CSV table of C-alpha atoms in Angstrom, one decimal:
chain,number,residue,atom,x,y,z
A,1414,MET,CA,0.4,0.4,0.3
A,1415,ILE,CA,0.3,3.6,0.1
A,1416,ALA,CA,3.2,4.4,2.5
A,1417,LYS,CA,0.8,6.9,5.2
A,1418,PRO,CA,3.1,10.4,4.4
A,1419,TYR,CA,2.4,10.1,1.0
A,1420,GLN,CA,-1.7,9.5,1.9
A,1421,LYS,CA,-2.7,12.9,2.6
A,1422,ILE,CA,-0.5,14.6,-0.7
A,1423,LEU,CA,-1.8,11.9,-3.0
A,1424,GLN,CA,-5.5,12.6,-2.0
A,1425,ASN,CA,-5.3,16.7,-2.1
A,1426,LYS,CA,-3.9,16.5,-5.4
A,1427,LEU,CA,-5.9,13.8,-7.3
A,1428,HIS,CA,-9.1,13.4,-7.8
A,1429,HIS,CA,-11.4,10.6,-4.9
A,1430,THR,CA,-11.7,7.4,-7.8
A,1431,ARG,CA,-7.8,8.4,-9.6
A,1432,TYR,CA,-6.3,7.2,-5.8
A,1433,LEU,CA,-8.4,4.7,-4.8
A,1434,LEU,CA,-7.4,3.3,-7.8
A,1435,LEU,CA,-3.4,4.7,-7.6
A,1436,ILE,CA,-3.9,2.4,-4.0
A,1437,LEU,CA,-5.0,-0.4,-6.4
A,1438,VAL,CA,-2.5,-0.5,-8.9
A,1439,VAL,CA,0.7,0.1,-6.2
A,1440,ALA,CA,-0.9,-2.9,-4.2
A,1441,SER,CA,-1.1,-5.0,-7.4
A,1442,LEU,CA,2.8,-4.2,-8.2
A,1443,GLN,CA,4.4,-4.9,-4.9
A,1444,LEU,CA,2.5,-8.1,-5.0
A,1445,LEU,CA,3.5,-8.8,-8.7
A,1446,ARG,CA,6.8,-6.4,-8.8
A,1447,GLN,CA,5.9,-6.4,-12.4
A,1448,VAL,CA,5.0,-2.9,-14.1
A,1449,LYS,CA,4.6,-3.7,-17.1
A,1450,LEU,CA,0.6,-3.6,-18.0
A,1451,GLU,CA,-0.9,-6.7,-19.2
A,1452,VAL,CA,0.3,-7.7,-15.9
A,1453,LEU,CA,-0.7,-5.4,-13.6
A,1454,ALA,CA,-4.3,-5.4,-15.5
A,1455,GLU,CA,-4.4,-8.8,-14.6
A,1456,ALA,CA,-4.1,-8.5,-11.7
A,1457,LEU,CA,-6.4,-5.2,-10.6
A,1458,PRO,CA,-8.7,-6.6,-8.2
A,1459,LEU,CA,-11.8,-4.4,-10.5
A,1460,PRO,CA,-14.7,-6.9,-11.2
A,1461,ILE,CA,-14.4,-5.1,-15.3
A,1462,LEU,CA,-13.2,-6.2,-18.4
A,1463,PHE,CA,-9.6,-6.9,-19.1
A,1464,GLU,CA,-9.3,-5.3,-21.2
A,1465,SER,CA,-10.9,-2.0,-19.7
A,1466,ARG,CA,-8.7,-2.5,-16.3
A,1467,ARG,CA,-5.8,-2.0,-19.2
A,1468,LYS,CA,-7.5,1.0,-20.7
A,1469,LYS,CA,-7.4,2.3,-17.3
A,1470,LEU,CA,-4.5,1.7,-16.5
A,1471,ARG,CA,-3.4,3.5,-19.6
A,1472,ARG,CA,-5.7,6.0,-19.1
A,1473,PHE,CA,-4.6,7.3,-15.5
A,1474,LEU,CA,-1.2,7.4,-17.4
A,1475,ARG,CA,-2.1,9.7,-19.5
A,1476,ILE,CA,-4.1,12.0,-16.6
A,1477,LYS,CA,-2.5,15.8,-17.3
A,1478,GLN,CA,-1.6,16.8,-13.2
A,1479,PHE,CA,-0.3,12.8,-13.1
A,1480,ASN,CA,3.3,14.1,-13.3
A,1481,ILE,CA,6.3,15.1,-11.0
A,1482,GLU,CA,6.3,18.5,-10.0
A,1483,THR,CA,2.4,17.6,-9.0
A,1484,ILE,CA,2.4,14.2,-6.8
A,1485,TRP,CA,6.2,13.6,-6.5
A,1486,PHE,CA,8.0,16.6,-5.4
A,1487,PRO,CA,5.2,16.9,-2.2
A,1488,CYS,CA,5.9,13.3,-1.9
A,1489,VAL,CA,9.7,14.3,-1.5
A,1490,SER,CA,9.2,17.2,1.1
A,1491,ALA,CA,7.6,14.6,3.6
A,1492,LEU,CA,9.7,11.9,2.9
A,1493,VAL,CA,12.1,14.1,3.4
A,1494,GLU,CA,10.9,15.7,6.5
A,1495,GLU,CA,10.1,12.1,7.9
A,1496,MET,CA,14.3,10.8,7.3
A,1497,PHE,CA,16.7,14.1,8.3
A,1498,ASN,CA,16.6,15.9,10.8
A,1499,PRO,CA,16.9,19.9,10.0
A,1500,ASN,CA,20.3,19.7,10.2
A,1501,ASP,CA,21.8,16.9,8.7
A,1502,ARG,CA,23.9,16.2,4.9
A,1503,ILE,CA,21.9,14.9,2.5
A,1504,TYR,CA,23.8,12.6,-0.5
A,1505,LEU,CA,23.0,13.3,-3.9
A,1506,ALA,CA,23.9,11.3,-6.4
A,1507,ILE,CA,23.4,11.8,-10.1
A,1508,ASP,CA,23.9,8.7,-12.6
A,1509,ARG,CA,22.6,7.7,-15.7
A,1510,THR,CA,21.2,4.4,-16.0
A,1511,SER,CA,19.7,2.6,-20.4
A,1512,TRP,CA,17.7,-0.2,-21.5
A,1513,GLY,CA,17.4,-0.9,-25.4
A,1514,VAL,CA,16.7,2.9,-26.4
A,1515,ILE,CA,15.8,4.2,-22.9
A,1516,ASN,CA,18.4,6.5,-21.4
A,1517,ILE,CA,16.9,8.1,-18.1
A,1518,LEU,CA,19.5,10.7,-16.0
A,1519,MET,CA,18.3,10.2,-12.7
A,1520,VAL,CA,19.1,12.2,-9.3
A,1521,SER,CA,18.1,10.5,-5.8
A,1522,VAL,CA,18.7,10.5,-2.0
A,1523,ILE,CA,21.5,7.9,-0.8
A,1524,TYR,CA,19.2,7.1,2.4
A,1525,ASP,CA,20.7,3.9,4.1
A,1526,HIS,CA,22.8,2.3,2.0
A,1527,ARG,CA,19.9,2.5,-0.5
A,1528,ALA,CA,18.8,5.2,-2.6
A,1529,TRP,CA,15.4,6.8,-3.9
A,1530,PRO,CA,14.4,9.4,-6.8
A,1531,ILE,CA,14.4,12.6,-6.1
A,1532,TYR,CA,14.0,13.8,-10.1
A,1533,TRP,CA,15.0,12.3,-13.3
A,1534,GLU,CA,14.1,13.2,-17.1
A,1535,LEU,CA,13.8,11.1,-20.1
A,1536,LEU,CA,17.7,11.9,-22.5
A,1537,ASP,CA,16.2,11.8,-26.5
A,1538,LYS,CA,19.0,10.1,-27.4
A,1539,LYS,CA,21.5,7.8,-26.3
A,1540,GLY,CA,25.1,8.1,-24.8
A,1541,SER,CA,26.2,10.6,-22.6
A,1542,SER,CA,24.6,13.7,-21.0
A,1543,ASN,CA,25.6,16.9,-21.1
A,1544,PHE,CA,26.6,19.9,-18.5
A,1545,ASP,CA,22.9,21.6,-19.3
A,1546,GLU,CA,21.3,18.0,-19.1
A,1547,GLN,CA,23.0,17.8,-15.8
A,1548,THR,CA,22.2,21.1,-14.6
A,1549,ALA,CA,18.4,21.2,-15.2
A,1550,VAL,CA,18.2,17.8,-12.6
A,1551,LEU,CA,20.4,19.3,-10.3
A,1552,ALA,CA,18.5,22.8,-10.1
A,1553,LYS,CA,15.3,20.6,-9.7
A,1554,SER,CA,16.5,18.7,-7.7
A,1555,LEU,CA,18.6,21.2,-4.8
A,1556,GLY,CA,15.7,23.5,-5.0
A,1557,LEU,CA,13.9,20.8,-2.9
A,1558,LEU,CA,16.5,20.9,-0.3
A,1559,SER,CA,17.7,24.1,0.2
A,1560,ASN,CA,17.2,24.4,3.7
A,1561,TYR,CA,20.0,21.2,4.3
A,1562,SER,CA,23.8,21.0,3.3
A,1563,VAL,CA,23.6,19.0,0.1
A,1564,VAL,CA,26.5,16.4,-1.2
A,1565,VAL,CA,26.2,16.4,-5.0
A,1566,LEU,CA,28.3,12.7,-6.3
A,1567,GLY,CA,29.5,11.6,-9.1
A,1568,ASP,CA,31.0,9.1,-11.8
A,1569,ARG,CA,33.1,9.8,-14.7
A,1570,GLU,CA,30.4,11.0,-16.7
A,1571,PHE,CA,29.6,13.9,-14.7
A,1572,CYS,CA,33.7,14.9,-13.6
A,1573,SER,CA,33.4,18.3,-16.3
A,1574,PRO,CA,35.3,20.9,-13.6
A,1575,LYS,CA,31.9,23.5,-15.4
A,1576,LEU,CA,30.0,21.2,-12.7
A,1577,GLY,CA,31.8,21.7,-10.2
A,1578,ASN,CA,32.2,24.4,-10.0
A,1579,TRP,CA,28.3,25.3,-10.6
A,1580,LEU,CA,27.6,22.9,-7.9
A,1581,SER,CA,29.9,25.4,-5.5
A,1582,PHE,CA,28.3,28.7,-7.1
A,1583,GLU,CA,24.9,26.8,-6.2
A,1584,GLY,CA,26.6,26.0,-2.9
A,1585,ALA,CA,26.7,22.9,-2.4
A,1586,TYR,CA,29.5,19.8,-1.9
A,1587,PHE,CA,30.6,17.7,-3.9
A,1588,CYS,CA,32.5,14.4,-5.2
A,1589,LEU,CA,33.0,14.5,-8.8
A,1590,ARG,CA,35.5,11.3,-9.8
A,1591,GLN,CA,38.1,11.8,-12.1
A,1592,LYS,CA,39.5,10.0,-15.4
A,1593,ASN,CA,42.8,9.0,-14.6
A,1594,ASN,CA,44.2,11.0,-17.6
A,1595,THR,CA,42.7,14.3,-16.6
A,1596,LEU,CA,45.1,16.9,-16.3
A,1597,VAL,CA,45.4,18.7,-13.2
A,1598,TRP,CA,48.6,21.2,-12.0
A,1599,GLN,CA,49.4,24.0,-9.4
A,1600,ASP,CA,50.4,27.8,-10.0
A,1601,THR,CA,53.7,26.4,-9.8
A,1602,GLU,CA,53.6,22.8,-11.9
A,1603,VAL,CA,54.0,21.7,-14.6
A,1604,ALA,CA,50.3,20.1,-15.8
A,1605,ARG,CA,50.6,16.4,-15.9
A,1606,GLU,CA,47.7,13.5,-15.6
A,1607,LEU,CA,46.7,12.5,-12.6
A,1608,LYS,CA,48.0,8.9,-13.3
A,1609,ASP,CA,51.1,10.6,-13.4
A,1610,TYR,CA,51.4,10.9,-9.7
A,1611,GLY,CA,51.8,7.3,-9.2
A,1612,VAL,CA,49.1,6.4,-6.0
A,1613,LYS,CA,49.5,2.6,-5.1
A,1614,PRO,CA,47.3,0.3,-3.5
A,1615,GLY,CA,46.4,1.6,0.4
A,1616,VAL,CA,47.7,5.2,-0.4
A,1617,LYS,CA,45.7,7.7,-0.6
A,1618,LEU,CA,47.3,11.3,-1.9
A,1619,PHE,CA,45.7,15.2,-1.5
A,1620,ILE,CA,46.1,17.3,-4.1
A,1621,ASN,CA,44.7,21.1,-3.0
A,1622,ASP,CA,43.6,24.1,-4.7
A,1623,CYS,CA,44.8,22.5,-7.7
A,1624,HIS,CA,43.1,23.7,-11.8
A,1625,VAL,CA,42.3,20.9,-13.3
A,1626,THR,CA,42.0,20.5,-17.3
A,1627,LYS,CA,43.8,23.3,-19.9
A,1628,GLN,CA,40.3,25.2,-19.5
A,1629,LYS,CA,40.2,28.8,-17.9
A,1630,GLY,CA,37.9,29.8,-15.9
A,1631,PHE,CA,37.1,27.6,-13.5
A,1632,GLY,CA,39.0,29.0,-10.3
A,1633,THR,CA,40.9,25.7,-8.3
A,1634,PHE,CA,39.9,22.4,-7.0
A,1635,ASN,CA,40.7,20.3,-4.7
A,1636,ILE,CA,41.4,16.2,-5.7
A,1637,ALA,CA,41.4,13.4,-3.1
A,1638,CYS,CA,43.1,10.4,-4.0
A,1639,LYS,CA,42.9,7.3,-2.7
A,1640,TRP,CA,43.5,3.5,-4.3
A,1641,LYS,CA,41.4,1.2,-2.2
A,1642,ARG,CA,43.1,-2.7,-1.8
A,1643,THR,CA,39.8,-3.9,-1.5
A,1644,TYR,CA,36.3,-2.7,-1.6
A,1645,GLN,CA,33.5,-4.8,-0.8
A,1646,GLY,CA,35.5,-8.0,-0.8
A,1647,PHE,CA,36.7,-6.6,-4.4
A,1648,LYS,CA,40.2,-5.8,-5.1
A,1649,THR,CA,39.7,-2.4,-7.0
A,1650,LYS,CA,41.9,-1.8,-10.2
A,1651,GLU,CA,43.2,1.8,-10.1
A,1652,PRO,CA,42.6,4.4,-7.8
A,1653,TRP,CA,39.5,7.0,-6.9
A,1654,TYR,CA,40.4,10.6,-8.1
A,1655,ILE,CA,37.3,12.8,-6.4
A,1656,LEU,CA,37.2,16.2,-7.9
A,1657,THR,CA,36.1,18.2,-4.5
A,1658,ASN,CA,35.3,21.1,-3.2
A,1659,PHE,CA,35.8,19.3,1.5
A,1660,ASP,CA,39.4,20.4,2.8
A,1661,ASP,CA,40.2,16.7,2.9
A,1662,VAL,CA,41.0,13.3,1.4
A,1663,GLU,CA,38.8,11.9,4.7
A,1664,PRO,CA,36.0,13.3,4.3
A,1665,ALA,CA,35.6,13.2,0.3
A,1666,ILE,CA,36.8,9.0,-0.6
A,1667,VAL,CA,33.5,8.3,2.5
A,1668,ALA,CA,31.7,10.2,0.8
A,1669,TYR,CA,32.1,9.5,-2.5
A,1670,GLN,CA,31.4,5.5,-1.5
A,1671,ARG,CA,28.2,6.3,-0.9
A,1672,ARG,CA,27.0,6.8,-4.6
A,1673,PHE,CA,27.4,2.9,-4.8
A,1674,SER,CA,23.9,2.5,-3.2
A,1675,ILE,CA,22.2,4.2,-6.3
A,1676,GLU,CA,23.3,0.7,-8.7
A,1677,GLU,CA,21.3,-1.1,-5.5
A,1678,MET,CA,18.6,1.4,-6.8
A,1679,PHE,CA,18.7,0.6,-10.3
A,1680,ARG,CA,18.4,-3.4,-9.3
A,1681,ASP,CA,15.4,-2.2,-7.4
A,1682,PHE,CA,13.7,-0.8,-10.6
A,1683,LYS,CA,14.4,-3.1,-13.0
A,1684,SER,CA,15.6,-6.7,-12.3
A,1685,GLY,CA,16.0,-7.5,-8.9
A,1686,GLY,CA,12.7,-5.8,-8.0
A,1687,TYR,CA,10.3,-4.5,-10.8
A,1688,SER,CA,11.5,-5.3,-13.8
A,1689,LEU,CA,11.4,-1.5,-14.8
A,1690,GLU,CA,12.8,-3.0,-17.8
A,1691,GLY,CA,10.1,-4.8,-19.0
A,1692,SER,CA,7.2,-2.4,-19.2
A,1693,LYS,CA,7.4,-1.3,-22.3
A,1694,LEU,CA,6.7,1.9,-21.9
A,1695,SER,CA,8.5,5.0,-23.7
A,1696,GLY,CA,8.2,7.9,-23.2
A,1697,GLU,CA,5.7,10.4,-21.3
A,1698,TYR,CA,4.4,7.1,-20.5
A,1699,LEU,CA,7.6,5.9,-18.5
A,1700,SER,CA,8.2,9.0,-17.2
A,1701,LYS,CA,4.4,8.5,-14.6
A,1702,LEU,CA,4.9,5.1,-14.6
A,1703,MET,CA,8.3,5.9,-12.9
A,1704,ILE,CA,5.9,8.3,-10.7
A,1705,ILE,CA,4.0,4.8,-9.2
A,1706,VAL,CA,7.5,2.6,-8.8
A,1707,ALA,CA,8.5,5.4,-7.2
A,1708,ILE,CA,5.6,6.0,-5.5
A,1709,ALA,CA,5.6,2.1,-3.9
A,1710,TYR,CA,9.2,1.5,-3.3
A,1711,THR,CA,9.7,4.4,-1.8
A,1712,SER,CA,7.0,3.2,0.4
A,1713,ALA,CA,8.0,-0.1,1.0
A,1714,ILE,CA,11.3,1.3,2.0
A,1715,LEU,CA,9.1,3.5,5.2
A,1716,GLN,CA,7.0,0.3,5.7
A,1717,GLY,CA,10.4,-1.7,6.6
A,1718,ARG,CA,11.6,0.3,8.2
A,1719,HIS,CA,8.9,0.5,11.0
A,1720,ILE,CA,8.9,-3.5,11.4
A,1721,LYS,CA,12.6,-3.8,12.0
A,1722,ARG,CA,12.0,-0.6,14.3
A,1723,MET,CA,9.1,-2.4,15.9
A,1724,GLY,CA,11.3,-5.5,16.3
A,1725,ILE,CA,9.0,-7.8,13.9
A,1726,GLN,CA,10.8,-8.9,10.6
A,1727,LYS,CA,11.1,-12.3,11.8
A,1728,TYR,CA,8.0,-12.3,11.3
A,1729,VAL,CA,8.7,-11.3,7.6
A,1730,VAL,CA,11.8,-12.9,6.1
A,1731,ARG,CA,14.4,-15.1,6.6
A,1732,PRO,CA,15.9,-14.6,10.5
A,1733,GLU,CA,19.3,-12.9,9.2
A,1734,THR,CA,22.5,-14.8,11.1
A,1735,GLN,CA,25.8,-12.6,12.0
A,1736,SER,CA,28.2,-14.0,9.7
A,1737,SER,CA,30.0,-11.1,8.7
A,1738,GLY,CA,29.2,-12.8,4.8
A,1739,GLN,CA,25.7,-12.5,4.6
A,1740,ARG,CA,23.7,-8.7,3.7
A,1741,GLN,CA,21.5,-7.6,5.7
A,1742,HIS,CA,18.5,-7.2,5.2
A,1743,SER,CA,17.5,-3.9,3.6
A,1744,ALA,CA,14.2,-1.6,4.3
A,1745,PHE,CA,13.0,-2.3,1.0
A,1746,TYR,CA,13.2,-5.6,0.9
A,1747,VAL,CA,11.4,-6.4,4.5
A,1748,GLY,CA,8.7,-3.7,3.2
A,1749,LEU,CA,8.2,-5.5,0.4
A,1750,HIS,CA,8.3,-9.2,1.0
A,1751,GLN,CA,5.4,-7.8,4.0
A,1752,HIS,CA,2.5,-7.8,1.8
A,1753,SER,CA,2.9,-11.7,-0.1
A,1754,TRP,CA,2.5,-12.5,3.7
A,1755,LEU,CA,-0.4,-10.4,4.3
A,1756,PHE,CA,-2.3,-11.1,1.6
A,1757,LEU,CA,-1.8,-14.7,1.5
A,1758,ARG,CA,-3.1,-14.3,5.3
A,1759,GLY,CA,-6.3,-12.6,4.6
A,1760,LEU,CA,-6.9,-14.6,1.3
A,1761,CYS,CA,-6.5,-18.5,3.2
A,1762,GLN,CA,-8.0,-16.6,6.1
A,1763,LYS,CA,-10.3,-19.4,6.9
A,1764,ILE,CA,-7.2,-22.2,6.5
A,1765,VAL,CA,-4.8,-20.5,9.2
A,1766,ASP,CA,-7.8,-20.7,11.3
A,1767,GLU,CA,-8.7,-24.1,11.3
A,1768,LEU,CA,-4.8,-24.5,11.5
A,1769,LEU,CA,-4.8,-22.8,14.1
A,1770,GLU,CA,-7.9,-24.4,16.2
A,1771,ILE,CA,-6.0,-27.8,15.5
A,1772,ASN,CA,-2.5,-27.3,16.7
A,1773,ARG,CA,-4.0,-25.6,20.5
A,1774,ARG,CA,-0.6,-26.7,22.0
A,1775,TRP,CA,0.8,-23.8,19.9
A,1776,LEU,CA,-1.7,-21.8,20.6
A,1777,ASN,CA,1.0,-18.5,22.7
A,1778,TYR,CA,3.2,-19.0,19.3
A,1779,TYR,CA,0.6,-18.1,17.6
A,1780,LYS,CA,-0.7,-15.4,20.0
A,1781,LYS,CA,2.7,-13.6,19.3
A,1782,GLY,CA,2.7,-13.2,15.4
A,1783,GLU,CA,-1.3,-12.7,15.2
A,1784,ARG,CA,0.5,-9.7,17.3
A,1785,ALA,CA,3.0,-8.7,14.6
A,1786,ILE,CA,0.9,-9.3,11.7
A,1787,GLU,CA,-1.2,-6.5,13.6
A,1788,PHE,CA,1.5,-4.3,14.1
A,1789,ALA,CA,2.6,-4.6,10.3
A,1790,LEU,CA,-0.8,-4.2,9.5
A,1791,CYS,CA,-0.3,-0.8,10.9
A,1792,THR,CA,2.1,0.6,8.9
A,1793,LEU,CA,0.5,0.4,5.4
C-alpha cells in the first residue's frame, strides 16, 4: 500500500476515484513486482473486463496533473522530513541508466545503503548526458533541499570542472570522480595527468588548490586520491581521483563511497525488483509509470523501516545471522516482502484459523504472530 506520509498529499492532489485506483495499482505492483501494464491489469481487483482494466491503466497514465512536479515533489518533501533532521547532511547521486532505446538521467537521495529518486528526465538520445542536461536535473533536485547541506556525488560521466564550479555556486559540496588522464596542475607546477602522481594500493593523496584541465575560468579545486586495496570484498583495479570542494581526503572518499548505493536502487527498479525494463513503455508514459514505481519503492522502504524498528522482521523475512558474509536485509526488502505475507494471510484466513484450532499446543506462539501481523498492518 501507499506509505502514510503520502496519503493526505495524494488525496489532495488527485480526484478520489483516481487516488483509490492508484492505491490498487501500488498494491498490485508490490505483490507482482512487475510494471508491465498487461500484468498489472491481470491482477487489478476491479470487476470489469481485462481489456477495460488495461485501458483504465493507460488512461490513468495520461492524466495531465499526474507529473513529477505536481505529484512526486510534495511526496519527496514529506519523505525528506520523515527521514532527515534539519541539520543533517543529504547526499545526492547523479547517474544515468539505460536499456534498449531508453536513456534516463536521474538524481537520487542516498539513504541507509539504498537510494531513492528525486527527479529524472528521459533523454531523447543515446549515450552520455551533457552539462545542460546535468544542471537541469540537479537544479530541480537542489531546489527541494534548500534547507539542508547537500553533497552531490557523480561518476566519471559527471567529471566536468564546469559542473563542479556550478555546484559550488549553488552552495553544494561535490565529489566527482575523474578519469586517470585528467590534467591537473598547481600554480608552481607543470600540468600532468593524475595517473602520473603514482598513487598505489593502500595509498592516499590530497592535491589542494589545483587547476583541472586547461580550460580557463573555473578557479581551483581539490583532488582526493585513494587506491583502496579492496572495496566490498573485491580488489580494486585503479585509484579513485575525486574532484571536490572538501578540505581533506577522508571526507571526500567516505562521501564518494555512498554513491554506489544508487546501483542497488537501479537493481531494485529493474530485474531485482519491479522489472522496469520490461514495461515496454517510453516517453511520457514511462516517466509517469516511474512516479508510481517511486511511490511504491519508497513506501516499501518506509514500511520496512517501521517493521525493523518494531523488531518483527523475523516474521516477514528469513532471520539474519551474525556471519559477516551475509548481507543484512534492507528496509526495502522487508517492506516489499511483507505484502506477500499479509495478502496470503488475509486470502487464506479460514484455513489459517482452522490450523490454529487444530494445533492448540502452539497457541501462545500463534498469538505472538498475530500481534506481529497487527503491527505490520499498522505500517500500511
